[in-house]
Coordinates of C-alpha atoms and ligand atoms in Angstrom, one line a residue:
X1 CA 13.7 -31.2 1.8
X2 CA 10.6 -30.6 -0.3
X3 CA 7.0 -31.2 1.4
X4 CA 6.0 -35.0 1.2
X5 CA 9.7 -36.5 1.3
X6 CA 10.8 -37.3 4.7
X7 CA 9.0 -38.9 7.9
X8 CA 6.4 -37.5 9.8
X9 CA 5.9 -34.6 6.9
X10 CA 3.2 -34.0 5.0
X11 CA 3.2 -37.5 2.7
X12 CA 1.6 -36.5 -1.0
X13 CA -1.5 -38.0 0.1
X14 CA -2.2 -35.8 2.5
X15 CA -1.4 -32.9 0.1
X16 CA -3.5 -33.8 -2.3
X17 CA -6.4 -35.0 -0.4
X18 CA -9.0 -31.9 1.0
X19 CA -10.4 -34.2 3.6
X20 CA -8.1 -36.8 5.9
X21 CA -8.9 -39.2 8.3
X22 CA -6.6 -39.9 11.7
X23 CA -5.3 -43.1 9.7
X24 CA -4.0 -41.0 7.3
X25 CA -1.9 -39.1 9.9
X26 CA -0.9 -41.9 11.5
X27 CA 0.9 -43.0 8.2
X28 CA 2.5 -40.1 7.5
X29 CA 3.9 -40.5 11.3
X30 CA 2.3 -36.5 12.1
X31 CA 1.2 -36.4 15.9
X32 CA -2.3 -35.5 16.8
X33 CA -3.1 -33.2 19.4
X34 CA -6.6 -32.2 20.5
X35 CA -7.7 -28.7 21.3
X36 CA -11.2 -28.3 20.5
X37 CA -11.0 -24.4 19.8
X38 CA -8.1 -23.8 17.6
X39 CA -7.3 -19.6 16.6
X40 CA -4.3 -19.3 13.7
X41 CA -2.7 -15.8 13.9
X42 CA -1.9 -15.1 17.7
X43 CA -2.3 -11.2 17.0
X44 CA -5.0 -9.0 18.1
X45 CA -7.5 -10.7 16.4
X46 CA -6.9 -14.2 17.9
X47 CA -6.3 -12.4 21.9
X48 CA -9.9 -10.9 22.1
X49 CA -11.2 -14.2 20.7
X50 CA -9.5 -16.1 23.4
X51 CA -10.4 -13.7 25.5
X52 CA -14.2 -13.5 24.5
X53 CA -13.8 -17.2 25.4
X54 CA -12.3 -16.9 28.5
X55 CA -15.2 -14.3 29.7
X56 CA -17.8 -17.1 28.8
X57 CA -16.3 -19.5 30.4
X58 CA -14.7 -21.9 28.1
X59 CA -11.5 -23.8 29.9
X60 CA -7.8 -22.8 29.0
X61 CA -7.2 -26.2 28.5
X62 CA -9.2 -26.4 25.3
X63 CA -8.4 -23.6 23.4
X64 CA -4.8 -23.5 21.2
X65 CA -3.6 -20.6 19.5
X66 CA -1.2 -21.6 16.4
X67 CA 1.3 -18.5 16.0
X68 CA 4.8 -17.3 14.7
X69 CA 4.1 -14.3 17.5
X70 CA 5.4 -13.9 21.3
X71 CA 3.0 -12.0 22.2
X72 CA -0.6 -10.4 20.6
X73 CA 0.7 -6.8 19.5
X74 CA 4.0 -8.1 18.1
X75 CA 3.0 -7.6 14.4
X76 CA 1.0 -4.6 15.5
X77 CA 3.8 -2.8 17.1
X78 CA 6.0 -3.6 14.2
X79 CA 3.8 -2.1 11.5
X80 CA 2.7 1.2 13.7
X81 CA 6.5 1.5 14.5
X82 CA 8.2 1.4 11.4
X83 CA 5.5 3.4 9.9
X84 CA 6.1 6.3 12.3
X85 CA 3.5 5.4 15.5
X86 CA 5.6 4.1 18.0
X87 CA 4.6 3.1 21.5
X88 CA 4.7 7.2 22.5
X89 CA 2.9 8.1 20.0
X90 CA -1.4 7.8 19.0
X91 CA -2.9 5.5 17.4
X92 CA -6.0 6.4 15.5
X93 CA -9.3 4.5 16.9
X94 CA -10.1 6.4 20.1
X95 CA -10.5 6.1 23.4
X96 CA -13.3 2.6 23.3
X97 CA -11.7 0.7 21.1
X98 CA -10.3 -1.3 24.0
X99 CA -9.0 -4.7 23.6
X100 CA -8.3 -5.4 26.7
X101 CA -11.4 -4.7 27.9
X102 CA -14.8 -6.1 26.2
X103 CA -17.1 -3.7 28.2
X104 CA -15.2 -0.7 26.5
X105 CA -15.4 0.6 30.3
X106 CA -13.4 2.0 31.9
X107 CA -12.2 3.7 28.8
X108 CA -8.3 4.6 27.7
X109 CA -9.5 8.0 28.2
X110 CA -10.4 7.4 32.0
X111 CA -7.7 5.5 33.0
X112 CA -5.6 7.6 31.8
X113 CA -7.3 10.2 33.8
X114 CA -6.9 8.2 36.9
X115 CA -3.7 7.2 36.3
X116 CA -2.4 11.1 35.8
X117 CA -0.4 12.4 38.8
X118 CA -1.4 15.9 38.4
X119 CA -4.9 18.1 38.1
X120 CA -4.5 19.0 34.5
X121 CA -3.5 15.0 33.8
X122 CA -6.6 14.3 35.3
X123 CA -9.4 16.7 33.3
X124 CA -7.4 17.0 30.0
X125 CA -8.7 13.4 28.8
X126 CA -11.7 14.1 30.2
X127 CA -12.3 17.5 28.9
X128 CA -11.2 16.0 25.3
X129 CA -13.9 13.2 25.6
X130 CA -16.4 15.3 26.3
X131 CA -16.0 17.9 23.8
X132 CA -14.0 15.6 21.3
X133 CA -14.9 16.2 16.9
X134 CA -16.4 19.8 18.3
X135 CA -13.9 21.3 20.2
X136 CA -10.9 19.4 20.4
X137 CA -9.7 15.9 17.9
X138 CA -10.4 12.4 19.2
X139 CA -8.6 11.6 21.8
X140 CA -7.0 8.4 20.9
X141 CA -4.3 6.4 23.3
X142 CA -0.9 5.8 23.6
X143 CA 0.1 2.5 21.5
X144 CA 2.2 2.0 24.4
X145 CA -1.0 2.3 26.8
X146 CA -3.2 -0.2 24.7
X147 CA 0.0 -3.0 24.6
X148 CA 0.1 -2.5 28.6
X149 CA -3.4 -3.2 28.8
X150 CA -3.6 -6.4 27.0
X151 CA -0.3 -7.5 28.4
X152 CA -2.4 -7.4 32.1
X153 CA -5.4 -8.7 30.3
X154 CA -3.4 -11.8 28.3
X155 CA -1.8 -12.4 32.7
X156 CA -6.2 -12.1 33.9
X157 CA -7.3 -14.6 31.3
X158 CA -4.1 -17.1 31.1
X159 CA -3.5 -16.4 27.7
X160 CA 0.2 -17.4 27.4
X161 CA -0.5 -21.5 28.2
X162 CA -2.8 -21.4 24.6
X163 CA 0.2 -20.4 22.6
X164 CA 1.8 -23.0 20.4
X165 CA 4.5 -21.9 18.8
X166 CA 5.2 -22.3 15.0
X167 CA 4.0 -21.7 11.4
X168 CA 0.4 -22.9 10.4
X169 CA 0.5 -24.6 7.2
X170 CA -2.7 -25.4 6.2
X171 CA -6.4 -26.4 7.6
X172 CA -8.2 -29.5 6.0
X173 CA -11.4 -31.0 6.7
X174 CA -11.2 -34.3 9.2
X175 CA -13.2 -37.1 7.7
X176 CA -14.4 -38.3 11.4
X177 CA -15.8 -34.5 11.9
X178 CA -13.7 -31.4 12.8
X179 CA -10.8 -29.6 11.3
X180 CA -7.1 -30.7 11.0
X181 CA -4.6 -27.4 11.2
X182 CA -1.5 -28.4 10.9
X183 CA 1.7 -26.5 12.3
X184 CA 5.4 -26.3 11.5
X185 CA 7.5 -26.6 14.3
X186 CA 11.5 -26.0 14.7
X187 CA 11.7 -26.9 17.5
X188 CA 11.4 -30.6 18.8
X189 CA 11.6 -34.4 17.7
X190 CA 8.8 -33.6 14.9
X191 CA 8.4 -31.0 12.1
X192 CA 4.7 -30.9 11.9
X193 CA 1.6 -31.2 14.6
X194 CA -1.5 -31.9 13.7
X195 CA -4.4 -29.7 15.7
X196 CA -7.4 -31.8 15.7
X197 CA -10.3 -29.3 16.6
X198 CA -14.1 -28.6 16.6
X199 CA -13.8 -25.1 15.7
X200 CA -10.7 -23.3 13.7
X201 CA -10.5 -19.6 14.0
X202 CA -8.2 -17.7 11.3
X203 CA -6.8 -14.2 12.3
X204 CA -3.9 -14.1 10.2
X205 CA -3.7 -10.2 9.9
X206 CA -2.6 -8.8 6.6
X207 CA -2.1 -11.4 4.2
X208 CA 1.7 -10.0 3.3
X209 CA 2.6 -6.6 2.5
X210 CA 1.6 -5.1 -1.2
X211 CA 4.9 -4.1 -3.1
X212 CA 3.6 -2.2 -5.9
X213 CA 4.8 -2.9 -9.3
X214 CA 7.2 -0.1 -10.2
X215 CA 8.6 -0.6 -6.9
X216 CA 9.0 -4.4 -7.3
X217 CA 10.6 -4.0 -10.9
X218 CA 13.2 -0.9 -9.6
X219 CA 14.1 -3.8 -6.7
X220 CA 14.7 -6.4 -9.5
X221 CA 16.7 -4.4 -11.8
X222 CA 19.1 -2.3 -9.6
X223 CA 19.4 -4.3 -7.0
X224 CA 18.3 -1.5 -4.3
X225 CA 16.7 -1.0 -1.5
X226 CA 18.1 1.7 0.1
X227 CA 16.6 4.8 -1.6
X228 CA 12.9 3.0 -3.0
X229 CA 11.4 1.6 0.5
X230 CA 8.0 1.0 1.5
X231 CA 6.9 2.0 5.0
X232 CA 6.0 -1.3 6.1
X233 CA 9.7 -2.6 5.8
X234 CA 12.4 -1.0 8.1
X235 CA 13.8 2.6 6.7
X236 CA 15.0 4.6 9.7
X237 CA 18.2 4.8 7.4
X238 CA 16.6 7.3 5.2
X239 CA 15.4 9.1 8.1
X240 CA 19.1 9.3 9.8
X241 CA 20.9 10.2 6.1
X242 CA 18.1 13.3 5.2
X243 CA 18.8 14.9 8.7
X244 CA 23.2 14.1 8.0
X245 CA 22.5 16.0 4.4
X246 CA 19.7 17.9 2.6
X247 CA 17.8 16.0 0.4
X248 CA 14.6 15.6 -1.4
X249 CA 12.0 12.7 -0.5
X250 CA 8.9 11.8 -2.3
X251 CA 6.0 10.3 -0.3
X252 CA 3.4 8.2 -1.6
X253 CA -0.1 8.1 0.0
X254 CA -2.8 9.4 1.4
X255 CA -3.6 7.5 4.6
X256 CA -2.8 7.3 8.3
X257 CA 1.1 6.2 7.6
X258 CA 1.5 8.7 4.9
X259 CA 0.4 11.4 7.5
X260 CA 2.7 10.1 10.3
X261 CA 5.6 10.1 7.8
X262 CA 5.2 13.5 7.2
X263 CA 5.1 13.5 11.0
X264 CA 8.1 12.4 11.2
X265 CA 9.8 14.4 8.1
X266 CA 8.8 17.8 9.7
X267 CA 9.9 17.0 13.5
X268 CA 13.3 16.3 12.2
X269 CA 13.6 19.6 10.5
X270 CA 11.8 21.6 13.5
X271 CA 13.9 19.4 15.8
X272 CA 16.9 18.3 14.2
X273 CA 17.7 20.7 11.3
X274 CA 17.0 18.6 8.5
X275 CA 16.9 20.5 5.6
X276 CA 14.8 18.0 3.4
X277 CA 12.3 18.9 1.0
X278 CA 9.2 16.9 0.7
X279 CA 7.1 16.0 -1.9
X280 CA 3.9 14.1 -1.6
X281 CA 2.1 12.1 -4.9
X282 CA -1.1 11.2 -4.1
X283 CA -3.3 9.6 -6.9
X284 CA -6.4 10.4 -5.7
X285 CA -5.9 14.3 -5.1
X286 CA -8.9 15.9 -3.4
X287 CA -9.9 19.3 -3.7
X288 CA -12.8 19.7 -1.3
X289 CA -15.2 17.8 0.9
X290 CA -17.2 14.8 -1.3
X291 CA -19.3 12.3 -1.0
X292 CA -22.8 10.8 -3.1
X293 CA -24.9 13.4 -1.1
X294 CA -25.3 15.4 1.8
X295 CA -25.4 11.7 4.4
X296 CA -22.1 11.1 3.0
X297 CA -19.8 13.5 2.8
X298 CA -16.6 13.3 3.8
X299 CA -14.2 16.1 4.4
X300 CA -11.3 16.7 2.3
X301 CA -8.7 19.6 0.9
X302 CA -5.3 19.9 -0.2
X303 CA -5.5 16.4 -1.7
X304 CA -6.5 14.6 1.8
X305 CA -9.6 13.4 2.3
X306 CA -10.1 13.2 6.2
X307 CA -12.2 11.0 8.4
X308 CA -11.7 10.1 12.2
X309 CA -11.7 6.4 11.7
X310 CA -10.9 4.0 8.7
X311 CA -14.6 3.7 7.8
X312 CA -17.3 5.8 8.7
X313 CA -18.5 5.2 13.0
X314 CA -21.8 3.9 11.4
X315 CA -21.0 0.8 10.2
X316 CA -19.3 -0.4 13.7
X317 CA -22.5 -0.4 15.4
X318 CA -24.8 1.9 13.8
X319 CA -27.4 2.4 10.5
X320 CA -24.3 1.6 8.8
X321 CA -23.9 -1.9 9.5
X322 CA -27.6 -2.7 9.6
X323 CA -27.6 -1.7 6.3
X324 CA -24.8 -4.0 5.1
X325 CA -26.0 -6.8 6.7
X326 CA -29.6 -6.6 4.7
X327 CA -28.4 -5.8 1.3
X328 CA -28.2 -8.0 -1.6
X329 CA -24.8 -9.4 -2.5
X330 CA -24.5 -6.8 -5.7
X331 CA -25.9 -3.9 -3.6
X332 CA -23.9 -4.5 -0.6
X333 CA -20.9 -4.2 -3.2
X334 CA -21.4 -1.2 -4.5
X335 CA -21.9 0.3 -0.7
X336 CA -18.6 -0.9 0.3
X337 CA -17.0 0.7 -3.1
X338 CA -18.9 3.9 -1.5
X339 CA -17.5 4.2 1.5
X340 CA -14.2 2.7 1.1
X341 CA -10.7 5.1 0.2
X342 CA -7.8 6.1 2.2
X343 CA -8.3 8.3 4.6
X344 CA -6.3 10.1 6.8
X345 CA -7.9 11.6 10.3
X346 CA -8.3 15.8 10.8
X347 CA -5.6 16.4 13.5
X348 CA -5.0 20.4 14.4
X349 CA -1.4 19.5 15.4
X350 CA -0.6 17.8 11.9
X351 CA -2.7 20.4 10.2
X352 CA -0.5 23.0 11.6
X353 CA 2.8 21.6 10.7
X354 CA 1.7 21.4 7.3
X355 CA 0.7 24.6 6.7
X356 CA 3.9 25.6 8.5
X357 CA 5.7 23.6 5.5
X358 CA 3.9 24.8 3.1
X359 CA 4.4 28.3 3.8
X360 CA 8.2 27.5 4.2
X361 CA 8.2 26.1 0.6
X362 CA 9.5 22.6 2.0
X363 CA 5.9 21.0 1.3
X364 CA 4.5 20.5 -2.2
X365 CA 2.0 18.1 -3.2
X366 CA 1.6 16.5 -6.4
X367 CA -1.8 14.5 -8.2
X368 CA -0.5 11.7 -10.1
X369 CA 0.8 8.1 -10.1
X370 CA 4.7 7.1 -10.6
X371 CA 5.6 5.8 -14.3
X372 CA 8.9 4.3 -13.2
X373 CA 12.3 4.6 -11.5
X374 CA 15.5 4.7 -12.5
X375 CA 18.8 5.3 -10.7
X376 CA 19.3 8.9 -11.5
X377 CA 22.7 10.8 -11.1
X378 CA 25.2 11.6 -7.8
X379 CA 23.1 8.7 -6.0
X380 CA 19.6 10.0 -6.2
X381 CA 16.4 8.5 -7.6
X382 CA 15.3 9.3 -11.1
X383 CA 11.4 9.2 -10.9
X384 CA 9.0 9.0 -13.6
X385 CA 5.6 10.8 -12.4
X386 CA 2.5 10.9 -14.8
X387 CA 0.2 13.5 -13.5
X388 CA -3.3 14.2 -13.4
X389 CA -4.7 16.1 -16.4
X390 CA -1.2 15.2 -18.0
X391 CA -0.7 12.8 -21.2
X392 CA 3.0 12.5 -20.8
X393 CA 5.5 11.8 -17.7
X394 CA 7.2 14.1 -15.8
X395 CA 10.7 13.3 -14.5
X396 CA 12.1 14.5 -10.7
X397 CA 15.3 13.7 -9.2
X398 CA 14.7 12.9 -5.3
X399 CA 16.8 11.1 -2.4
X400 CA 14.4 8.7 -1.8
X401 CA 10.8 7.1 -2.4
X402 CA 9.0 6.0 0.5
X403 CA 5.6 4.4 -0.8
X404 CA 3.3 4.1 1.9
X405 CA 0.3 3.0 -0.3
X406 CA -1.6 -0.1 0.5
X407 CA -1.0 -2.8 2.8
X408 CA -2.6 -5.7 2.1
X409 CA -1.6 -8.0 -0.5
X410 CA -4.0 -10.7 -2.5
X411 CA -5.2 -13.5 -0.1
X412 CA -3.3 -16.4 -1.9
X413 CA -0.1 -14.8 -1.0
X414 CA -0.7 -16.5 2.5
X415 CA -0.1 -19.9 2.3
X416 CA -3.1 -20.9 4.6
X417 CA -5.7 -18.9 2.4
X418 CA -4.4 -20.5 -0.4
X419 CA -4.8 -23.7 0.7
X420 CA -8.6 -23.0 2.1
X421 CA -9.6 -21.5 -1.0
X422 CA -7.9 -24.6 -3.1
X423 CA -9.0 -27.3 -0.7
X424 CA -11.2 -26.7 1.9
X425 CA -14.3 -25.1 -0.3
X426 CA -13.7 -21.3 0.6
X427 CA -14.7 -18.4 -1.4
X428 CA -13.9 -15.1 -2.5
X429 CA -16.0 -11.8 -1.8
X430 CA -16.9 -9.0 -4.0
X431 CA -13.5 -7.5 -3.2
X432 CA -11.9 -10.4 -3.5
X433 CA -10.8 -11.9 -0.3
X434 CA -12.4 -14.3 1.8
X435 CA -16.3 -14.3 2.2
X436 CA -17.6 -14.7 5.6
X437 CA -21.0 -14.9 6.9
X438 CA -22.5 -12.6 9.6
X439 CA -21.3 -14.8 11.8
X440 CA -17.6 -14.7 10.5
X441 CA -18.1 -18.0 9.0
X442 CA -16.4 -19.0 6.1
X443 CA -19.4 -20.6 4.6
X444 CA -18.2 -23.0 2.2
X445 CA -15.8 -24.7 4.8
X446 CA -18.8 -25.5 6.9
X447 CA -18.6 -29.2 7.9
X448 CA -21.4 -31.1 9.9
X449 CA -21.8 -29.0 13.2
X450 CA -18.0 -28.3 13.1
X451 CA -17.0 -24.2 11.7
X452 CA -14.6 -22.2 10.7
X453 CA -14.8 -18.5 11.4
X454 CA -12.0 -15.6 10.3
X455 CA -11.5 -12.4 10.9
X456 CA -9.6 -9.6 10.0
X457 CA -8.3 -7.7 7.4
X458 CA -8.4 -11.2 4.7
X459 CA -12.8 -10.8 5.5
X460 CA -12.8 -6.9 4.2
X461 CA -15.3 -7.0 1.5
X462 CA -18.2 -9.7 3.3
X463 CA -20.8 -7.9 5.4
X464 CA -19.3 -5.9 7.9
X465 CA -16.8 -3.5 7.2
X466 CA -14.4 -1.9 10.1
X467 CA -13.2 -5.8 10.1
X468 CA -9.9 -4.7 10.3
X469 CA -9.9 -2.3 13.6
X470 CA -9.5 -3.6 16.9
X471 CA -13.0 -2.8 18.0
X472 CA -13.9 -4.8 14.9
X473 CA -12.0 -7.8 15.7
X474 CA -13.7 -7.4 19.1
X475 CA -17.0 -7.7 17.5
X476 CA -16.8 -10.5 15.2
X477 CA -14.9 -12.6 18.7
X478 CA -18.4 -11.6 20.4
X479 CA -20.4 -12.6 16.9
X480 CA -18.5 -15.8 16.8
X481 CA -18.7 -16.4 20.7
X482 CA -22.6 -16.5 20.5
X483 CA -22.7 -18.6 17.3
X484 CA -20.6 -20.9 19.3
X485 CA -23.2 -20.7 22.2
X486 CA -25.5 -21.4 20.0
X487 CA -24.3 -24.7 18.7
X488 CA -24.3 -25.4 22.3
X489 CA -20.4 -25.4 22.1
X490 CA -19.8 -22.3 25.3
X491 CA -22.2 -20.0 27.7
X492 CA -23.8 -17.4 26.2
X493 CA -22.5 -14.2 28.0
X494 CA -25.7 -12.5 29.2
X495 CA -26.3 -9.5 31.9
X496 CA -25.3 -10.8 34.8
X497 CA -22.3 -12.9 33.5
X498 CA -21.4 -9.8 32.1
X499 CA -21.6 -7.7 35.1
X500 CA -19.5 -10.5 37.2
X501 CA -17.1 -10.7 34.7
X502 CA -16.6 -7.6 34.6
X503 CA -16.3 -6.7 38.5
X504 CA -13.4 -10.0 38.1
X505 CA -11.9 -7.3 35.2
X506 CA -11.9 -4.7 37.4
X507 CA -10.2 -6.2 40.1
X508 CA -7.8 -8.2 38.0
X509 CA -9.2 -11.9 39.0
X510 CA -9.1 -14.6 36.6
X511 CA -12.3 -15.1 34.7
Ligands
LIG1 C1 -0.1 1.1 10.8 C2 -1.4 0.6 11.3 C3 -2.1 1.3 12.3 C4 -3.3 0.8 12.7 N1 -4.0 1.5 13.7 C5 -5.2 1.1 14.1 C6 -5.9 1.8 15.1 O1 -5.5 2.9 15.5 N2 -7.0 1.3 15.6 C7 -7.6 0.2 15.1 O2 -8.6 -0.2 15.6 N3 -6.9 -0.6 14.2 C8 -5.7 -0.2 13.7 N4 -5.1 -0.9 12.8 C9 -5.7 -2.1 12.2 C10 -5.8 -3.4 13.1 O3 -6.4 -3.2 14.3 C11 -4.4 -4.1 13.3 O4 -3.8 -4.3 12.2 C12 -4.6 -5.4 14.1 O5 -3.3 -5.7 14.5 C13 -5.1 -6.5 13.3 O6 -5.1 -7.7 14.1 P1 -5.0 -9.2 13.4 O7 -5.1 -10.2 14.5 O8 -6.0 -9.2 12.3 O9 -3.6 -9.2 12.7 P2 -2.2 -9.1 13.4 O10 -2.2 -8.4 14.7 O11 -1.3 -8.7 12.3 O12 -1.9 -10.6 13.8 C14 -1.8 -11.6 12.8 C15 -0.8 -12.6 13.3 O13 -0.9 -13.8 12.6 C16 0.4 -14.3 12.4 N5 0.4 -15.3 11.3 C17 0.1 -15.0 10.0 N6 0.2 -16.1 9.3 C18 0.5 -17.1 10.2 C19 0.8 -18.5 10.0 N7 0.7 -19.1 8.8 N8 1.1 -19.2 11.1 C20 1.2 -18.6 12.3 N9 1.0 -17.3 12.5 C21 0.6 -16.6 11.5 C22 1.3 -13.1 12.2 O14 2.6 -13.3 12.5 C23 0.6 -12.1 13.2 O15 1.2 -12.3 14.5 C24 -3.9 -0.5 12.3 C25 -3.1 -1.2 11.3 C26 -1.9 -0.7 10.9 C27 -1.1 -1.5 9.9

């Protein structure tokens, strides 16, 4: 039944209206239920907010978090394991990025020290910490360690009793002060619920996944996607059929997921006797190290251009982010197209395994962009490849395509943007997704001393830029936490809350 048909649904009043009052509601036969701190997302994003919360002091009771997700790392571990990170493998922020833990102390790298049942267990974290970007790589955790963490930490804090279950639909101003968010339900007497809140907190993640074009328009004409996949959608398939036969795949990308692909392409022929020949388009093919000048320089070669994090560690804490926060709006935009690109981290063990490829003449790289696709012959995949330096297009028959190029689609592809940015006076930033403030405020949604704050990958392009990283996340929670305390709205957490809450961390009590 379309929106604004049936009984306690969204009536066409509502849907047209950008501010509503309780009568309104009422009419439309929606149930109200109050929860003065409302988060819409339930990953990553909205568990260190609720747990920023928690740590100041702000009761259970009030906070809701709207969210299709059972737990906080669902969407997480799906996107890290079907682009080739699963829980046994490590992620790429290292070893203080630690959601579970707001003090960053003890460290991954420590407990897993502690936890280690043998001598070497013990120093080899330690020994990587300490000599980490000189001697050895980062040492980064286990996905399956940082998941356990915040499953104890979401147990400590009581996250589980915030959850409401469902799809969030859209946030509107409330005439009498506050923010509606409504939710979608399947379950239950009534399709939607109506969160009437002070404060509304959007994590939503990535706004959908980006299909590119010539991948989109191969799906629409042939019907197929089996041999043309993009990393973010399930494709263990075309793992499991090169290792059954030889065959040639060609891998798109430059960044962290192109790299564990690879990963993944060379174990199975170390491993499993694949015989598969790989070939890697990259658009942006780097030579050598670059950068403006000699402050930023980043390293690169054989097409990659490397860096330990997604953005340079400056601008999580450092000079970096200073600097963002005092530029103008025009300046600040050319800065982030300075420092933005896909970048893959220097590991020696990857490094290796591609020279190893290489060498074996099972590893080629290629600098261009694909044309097209068409179904070529015996099954395979006839690709269309325009190269760098080249006018025309080159054609290659390969097994499969897997594209592991961006992520994140336009913000009006999420239905809850949309809306915002249609009703509820939000804006656009310079790379065109949602403007926050420095306080992760969506500005134009502002309404009396009610806010709404996001954070996350939709805020890239506003004033601070690893927004999308989990110590990120953990710093616009703490940003938003003392804007809140501010308005008078929670406890500020100073020194010694912050000690005693984290001795109640450390021995697992509730905060
Ligand atoms: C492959 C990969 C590797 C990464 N590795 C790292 C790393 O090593 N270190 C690091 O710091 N960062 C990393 N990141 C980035 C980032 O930390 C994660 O993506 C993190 O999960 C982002 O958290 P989030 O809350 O913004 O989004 P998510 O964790 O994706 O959560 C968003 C949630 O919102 C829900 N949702 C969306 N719309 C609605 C709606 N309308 N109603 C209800 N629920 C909704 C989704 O279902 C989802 O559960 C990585 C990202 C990817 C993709």
């Amino acid at each position: 039944m379309p929106e604004g048909d049936a009984a306690g649904d969204l009536s066409a009043e509502l849907l047209s209206s950008p501010v509503w009052t309780d009568a309104q509601l009422a009419r439309a036969g929606i149930p109200v239920v109050d929860a003065p701190f409302v988060s819409i997302g339930g990953g990553m994003g909205s568990f260190v907010m609720v747990d920023l919360l928690r740590i100041s002091g702000f009761p259970l009771e009030n906070i809701k978090v709207l969210t299709t997700s059972d737990y906080p790392w669902e969407n997480y571990e799906y996107l890290t394991g079907v682009g080739q990170l699963p829980p046994g493998y490590r992620i790429r922020s290292d070893s203080a990025s630690t959601p579970d833990n707001i003090w960053g102390f003890p460290s991954y790298a420590v407990r897993a020290a502690f936890g280690a049942r043998s001598v070497r267990g013990f120093i080899a974290p330690i020994w990587n910490v300490l000599t980490e970007n000189l001697l050895t790589d980062y040492w980064t955790p286990l996905a399956g360690q940082v998941f356990q963490g915040m499953s104890r930490e979401a147990d400590r804090i009581g996250y589980w009793q915030t959850l409401a279950k469902g799809q969030a639909r859209m946030v509107r101003r409330r005439a009498e002060g506050g923010y509606f968010s409504i939710l979608t339900v399947e379950e239950g007497s009534t399709r939607r619920i109506a969160y009437r809140s002070s404060f509304v907190h959007l994590a939503v993640g990535y706004p959908s996944v980006r299909f590119l074009p010539d991948l989109q328009a191969y799906r629409r004409r042939y019907n197929d996607g089996y041999r043309f996949v993009n990393a973010y959608e399930p494709h263990e398939h075309v793992y499991d059929d090169l290792v059954k036969q030889p065959g040639t795949v060609l891998v798109r990308g430059g960044g962290i997921t192109a790299s564990a692909i690879l990963h993944r392409l060379f174990n199975d022929r170390e491993r499993l006797g694949a015989q598969t020949q790989v070939l890697h388009l990259m658009r942006t093919h780097v030579d050598s190290s670059h950068g403006p000048h000699v402050f930023m320089r980043r390293r690169g070669g054989d097409g990659w251009a490397y860096q330990g994090f997604n953005w340079p560690k400056a601008s999580w804490g450092g000079q970096l982010k200073v600097r963002m926060e005092k530029l103008g709006d025009e300046e600040r935009l050319r800065m982030w197209q300075t420092i933005k690109g896909t970048t893959t981290p220097y590991r020696k063990g990857w490094q290796k395994q591609l020279r190893k490829a290489r060498a074996d003449g099972c590893y080629r790289t290629l600098a261009g962009q694909i044309d097209h696709v068409d179904p070529g012959p015996d099954g395979t995949l006839a690709t269309f490849i325009r190269e760098r330096d080249s006018t025309g297009t080159r054609r290659i028959d390969v097994n499969f395509v897997i594209d592991a190029t961006g992520l994140v689609g336009d913000i009006t592809e999420h239905r809850v943007l949309a809306d915002l940015l249609e009703y509820t006076g939000a804006e656009r930033n310079g790379l065109g997704r949602l403007q926050v403030s420095p306080t992760f405020e969506v500005p134009g949604a502002r309404h009396g001393d009610s806010r709404l704050y996001a954070a996350g990958a939709t805020t890239e392009g506003s004033y601070y830029a690893p927004v999308d990283s989990l110590l990120g996340l953990q710093y616009a929670a703490l940003t938003i936490c003392d804007d809140l305390a501010r308005l008078g709205f929670c406890r500020r957490i100073g020194p010694i809350r912050s000690i005693s809450q984290w001795w109640k961390w450390m021995r697992n009590v509730t905060p």
